[in-house]
């Protein structure tokens, strides 16, 4: 009997919880998708294992820490890459996306306007180098690693999707990365999920 998954995260279409949703969607795995408003989370926070989201419940047991959840979900769904070197490469790309995400969050959540502008400038300088490195390291089959979809591809799509909404030309100099995004969007489960996911401000 297949395990039942319950994912709890904010009511947002970006961020760490969204990657878990994409992993399950790409693999065609059903899961309970609990989306919390900020006020709902404040009431629930004290009962969570580490006081943070996302949380994944499997058979009555709960884990948190997004990296642990990513790896667990990817292994369970066959999206973590072949064991050994390929799996390490997948984790490398996913960890790199965290660097980009943290810089983007730094801009978004900064309230001091002067500091926000400084962070925007730093991000604008960081992104081309980041994408250039990923383009060099990317495989030639429309996947960051290997010849089939892994959660590295999903992590890249999840992190770059918001940029592409604002800058549709952001990947025009990066044909291999463009193919990664196209292949993720072509996945039947991902395409269905994106078409049906709730509208959110984020």
Short mmCIF file of C-alpha atoms in Angstrom, two decimals:
data_model
loop_
_atom_site.label_atom_id
_atom_site.label_comp_id
_atom_site.label_asym_id
_atom_site.label_seq_id
_atom_site.Cartn_x
_atom_site.Cartn_y
_atom_site.Cartn_z
CA UNK A 1 0.00 0.00 0.00
CA UNK A 2 1.42 3.36 -1.06
CA UNK A 3 2.14 5.80 1.76
CA UNK A 4 -0.09 8.82 2.22
CA UNK A 5 1.66 12.17 2.05
CA UNK A 6 0.48 15.37 3.67
CA UNK A 7 2.42 18.54 2.85
CA UNK A 8 1.87 21.68 4.92
CA UNK A 9 3.19 24.98 3.60
CA UNK A 10 2.15 28.57 3.06
CA UNK A 11 -0.49 29.58 0.55
CA UNK A 12 2.11 30.50 -2.06
CA UNK A 13 3.17 29.24 -5.48
CA UNK A 14 6.86 29.90 -4.89
CA UNK A 15 9.34 28.82 -2.25
CA UNK A 16 10.54 25.63 -0.68
CA UNK A 17 7.15 24.00 -0.28
CA UNK A 18 6.37 24.53 -3.94
CA UNK A 19 9.33 22.37 -4.95
CA UNK A 20 7.89 19.48 -2.93
CA UNK A 21 4.55 19.97 -4.69
CA UNK A 22 6.33 19.89 -8.06
CA UNK A 23 8.18 16.68 -7.15
CA UNK A 24 4.95 14.89 -6.30
CA UNK A 25 3.18 16.35 -9.35
CA UNK A 26 5.95 15.33 -11.75
CA UNK A 27 5.90 11.79 -10.38
CA UNK A 28 2.10 11.55 -10.46
CA UNK A 29 1.94 10.96 -6.71
CA UNK A 30 -1.18 12.04 -4.86
CA UNK A 31 -0.70 14.09 -1.71
CA UNK A 32 -2.73 16.25 0.64
CA UNK A 33 -1.76 19.85 -0.10
CA UNK A 34 -2.40 21.97 3.00
CA UNK A 35 -1.92 25.69 2.24
CA UNK A 36 -1.85 27.98 5.25
CA UNK A 37 -2.50 31.68 5.61
CA UNK A 38 0.05 33.46 7.84
CA UNK A 39 -2.41 33.69 10.72
CA UNK A 40 -3.19 29.98 10.52
CA UNK A 41 0.52 29.23 10.70
CA UNK A 42 0.94 31.35 13.84
CA UNK A 43 -1.63 29.15 15.57
CA UNK A 44 0.00 25.93 14.34
CA UNK A 45 3.66 26.89 14.79
CA UNK A 46 4.03 25.73 18.41
CA UNK A 47 2.87 22.22 17.50
CA UNK A 48 5.37 21.76 14.65
CA UNK A 49 8.59 19.77 15.29
CA UNK A 50 10.96 22.67 14.64
CA UNK A 51 8.62 25.63 14.42
CA UNK A 52 8.98 25.97 10.65
CA UNK A 53 7.51 25.10 7.27
CA UNK A 54 7.34 23.09 5.11
CA UNK A 55 6.32 19.98 7.02
CA UNK A 56 5.72 16.59 5.46
CA UNK A 57 3.62 13.97 7.23
CA UNK A 58 3.96 10.35 6.16
CA UNK A 59 1.96 7.68 7.93
CA UNK A 60 1.51 9.79 11.05
CA UNK A 61 5.19 10.78 11.26
CA UNK A 62 6.34 14.33 10.51
CA UNK A 63 9.60 15.68 9.13
CA UNK A 64 10.61 19.28 8.51
CA UNK A 65 13.71 21.03 7.13
CA UNK A 66 13.15 21.61 3.43
CA UNK A 67 16.36 19.91 2.26
CA UNK A 68 15.48 16.72 4.09
CA UNK A 69 11.96 16.80 2.64
CA UNK A 70 13.26 17.41 -0.90
CA UNK A 71 15.64 14.48 -0.75
CA UNK A 72 13.10 12.16 0.84
CA UNK A 73 10.36 13.03 -1.66
CA UNK A 74 12.78 12.75 -4.59
CA UNK A 75 14.03 9.33 -3.48
CA UNK A 76 10.50 8.08 -2.86
CA UNK A 77 9.41 9.16 -6.34
CA UNK A 78 12.54 8.13 -8.25
CA UNK A 79 13.60 11.70 -9.03
CA UNK A 80 16.84 11.88 -7.06
CA UNK A 81 19.11 10.59 -9.85
CA UNK A 82 21.08 7.36 -9.99
CA UNK A 83 22.74 6.45 -6.69
CA UNK A 84 26.25 7.74 -6.29
CA UNK A 85 27.83 10.46 -8.41
CA UNK A 86 24.68 11.41 -10.32
CA UNK A 87 22.72 11.78 -7.09
CA UNK A 88 25.51 14.02 -5.73
CA UNK A 89 25.33 16.19 -8.85
CA UNK A 90 21.58 16.55 -8.42
CA UNK A 91 22.06 17.65 -4.82
CA UNK A 92 24.75 20.11 -5.97
CA UNK A 93 22.36 21.84 -8.37
CA UNK A 94 19.58 21.94 -5.79
CA UNK A 95 21.93 23.42 -3.18
CA UNK A 96 23.02 26.02 -5.70
CA UNK A 97 19.42 27.04 -6.27
CA UNK A 98 19.19 27.72 -2.55
CA UNK A 99 21.93 30.34 -2.97
CA UNK A 100 19.88 32.09 -5.65
CA UNK A 101 16.69 31.78 -3.61
CA UNK A 102 18.25 33.36 -0.53
CA UNK A 103 19.47 36.35 -2.56
CA UNK A 104 16.01 36.78 -4.08
CA UNK A 105 14.38 36.53 -0.65
CA UNK A 106 16.88 39.09 0.63
CA UNK A 107 15.56 41.61 -1.89
CA UNK A 108 11.90 40.73 -1.43
CA UNK A 109 11.85 40.93 2.37
CA UNK A 110 14.15 43.94 2.77
CA UNK A 111 12.17 46.89 4.13
CA UNK A 112 14.94 49.51 4.10
CA UNK A 113 14.74 51.02 0.61
CA UNK A 114 18.44 51.91 0.40
CA UNK A 115 19.46 48.39 1.41
CA UNK A 116 16.87 46.93 -0.99
CA UNK A 117 18.46 48.81 -3.90
CA UNK A 118 21.91 47.57 -2.88
CA UNK A 119 20.62 44.00 -2.78
CA UNK A 120 18.90 44.41 -6.15
CA UNK A 121 22.19 45.56 -7.66
CA UNK A 122 24.04 42.63 -6.11
CA UNK A 123 21.39 40.21 -7.38
CA UNK A 124 21.56 41.66 -10.90
CA UNK A 125 25.30 41.02 -10.88
CA UNK A 126 24.98 37.54 -9.38
CA UNK A 127 22.33 36.10 -11.72
CA UNK A 128 24.27 36.15 -15.05
CA UNK A 129 27.28 34.43 -13.46
CA UNK A 130 25.00 31.93 -11.76
CA UNK A 131 23.16 31.09 -14.98
CA UNK A 132 26.43 30.93 -16.90
CA UNK A 133 27.77 28.33 -14.49
CA UNK A 134 24.57 26.29 -14.67
CA UNK A 135 24.61 26.46 -18.48
CA UNK A 136 28.20 25.14 -18.55
CA UNK A 137 27.41 22.31 -16.15
CA UNK A 138 24.03 21.41 -17.66
CA UNK A 139 23.64 18.17 -19.58
CA UNK A 140 22.74 18.26 -23.27
CA UNK A 141 19.46 16.33 -23.08
CA UNK A 142 17.24 18.97 -21.53
CA UNK A 143 18.20 17.93 -18.03
CA UNK A 144 20.72 19.32 -15.59
CA UNK A 145 21.90 15.81 -14.75
CA UNK A 146 21.63 12.61 -16.75
CA UNK A 147 19.05 11.90 -19.43
CA UNK A 148 15.82 11.98 -17.47
CA UNK A 149 13.95 14.31 -15.16
CA UNK A 150 15.33 14.78 -11.65
CA UNK A 151 14.38 17.12 -8.86
CA UNK A 152 17.35 19.28 -9.86
CA UNK A 153 15.38 20.23 -12.99
CA UNK A 154 12.31 20.91 -10.88
CA UNK A 155 14.34 23.01 -8.42
CA UNK A 156 15.76 25.08 -11.27
CA UNK A 157 12.31 25.59 -12.76
CA UNK A 158 10.87 26.51 -9.37
CA UNK A 159 13.60 29.07 -8.73
CA UNK A 160 13.70 30.64 -12.19
CA UNK A 161 9.96 30.68 -12.92
CA UNK A 162 9.36 33.90 -10.99
CA UNK A 163 12.24 35.60 -12.83
CA UNK A 164 10.84 34.49 -16.19
CA UNK A 165 7.44 35.97 -15.33
CA UNK A 166 9.11 39.37 -14.96
CA UNK A 167 11.82 38.84 -17.60
CA UNK A 168 10.68 36.39 -20.29
CA UNK A 169 14.03 36.86 -22.05
CA UNK A 170 16.10 35.96 -18.97
CA UNK A 171 17.27 32.64 -20.47
CA UNK A 172 17.74 33.66 -24.11
CA UNK A 173 21.54 33.34 -23.80
CA UNK A 174 21.24 29.93 -22.15
CA UNK A 175 19.82 27.37 -24.62
CA UNK A 176 20.45 24.31 -22.45
CA UNK A 177 18.72 25.88 -19.45
CA UNK A 178 15.86 26.97 -21.70
CA UNK A 179 15.44 23.32 -22.70
CA UNK A 180 15.38 22.30 -19.03
CA UNK A 181 12.48 24.68 -18.39
CA UNK A 182 10.65 23.50 -21.51
CA UNK A 183 11.05 19.85 -20.55
CA UNK A 184 9.78 20.48 -17.02
CA UNK A 185 6.72 22.28 -18.40
CA UNK A 186 6.14 19.40 -20.83
CA UNK A 187 5.92 16.87 -17.99
CA UNK A 188 2.27 15.81 -17.89
CA UNK A 189 1.99 15.94 -14.10
CA UNK A 190 3.67 19.34 -13.83
CA UNK A 191 1.59 20.79 -16.65
CA UNK A 192 -1.64 19.62 -14.99
CA UNK A 193 -0.52 20.89 -11.59
CA UNK A 194 0.40 24.35 -12.91
CA UNK A 195 -2.89 24.63 -14.81
CA UNK A 196 -4.89 23.74 -11.70
CA UNK A 197 -2.91 25.24 -8.81
CA UNK A 198 -4.64 27.98 -6.80
CA UNK A 199 -3.94 31.59 -7.70
CA UNK A 200 -1.80 33.30 -5.10
CA UNK A 201 -0.04 36.63 -4.68
CA UNK A 202 3.29 34.75 -4.58
#
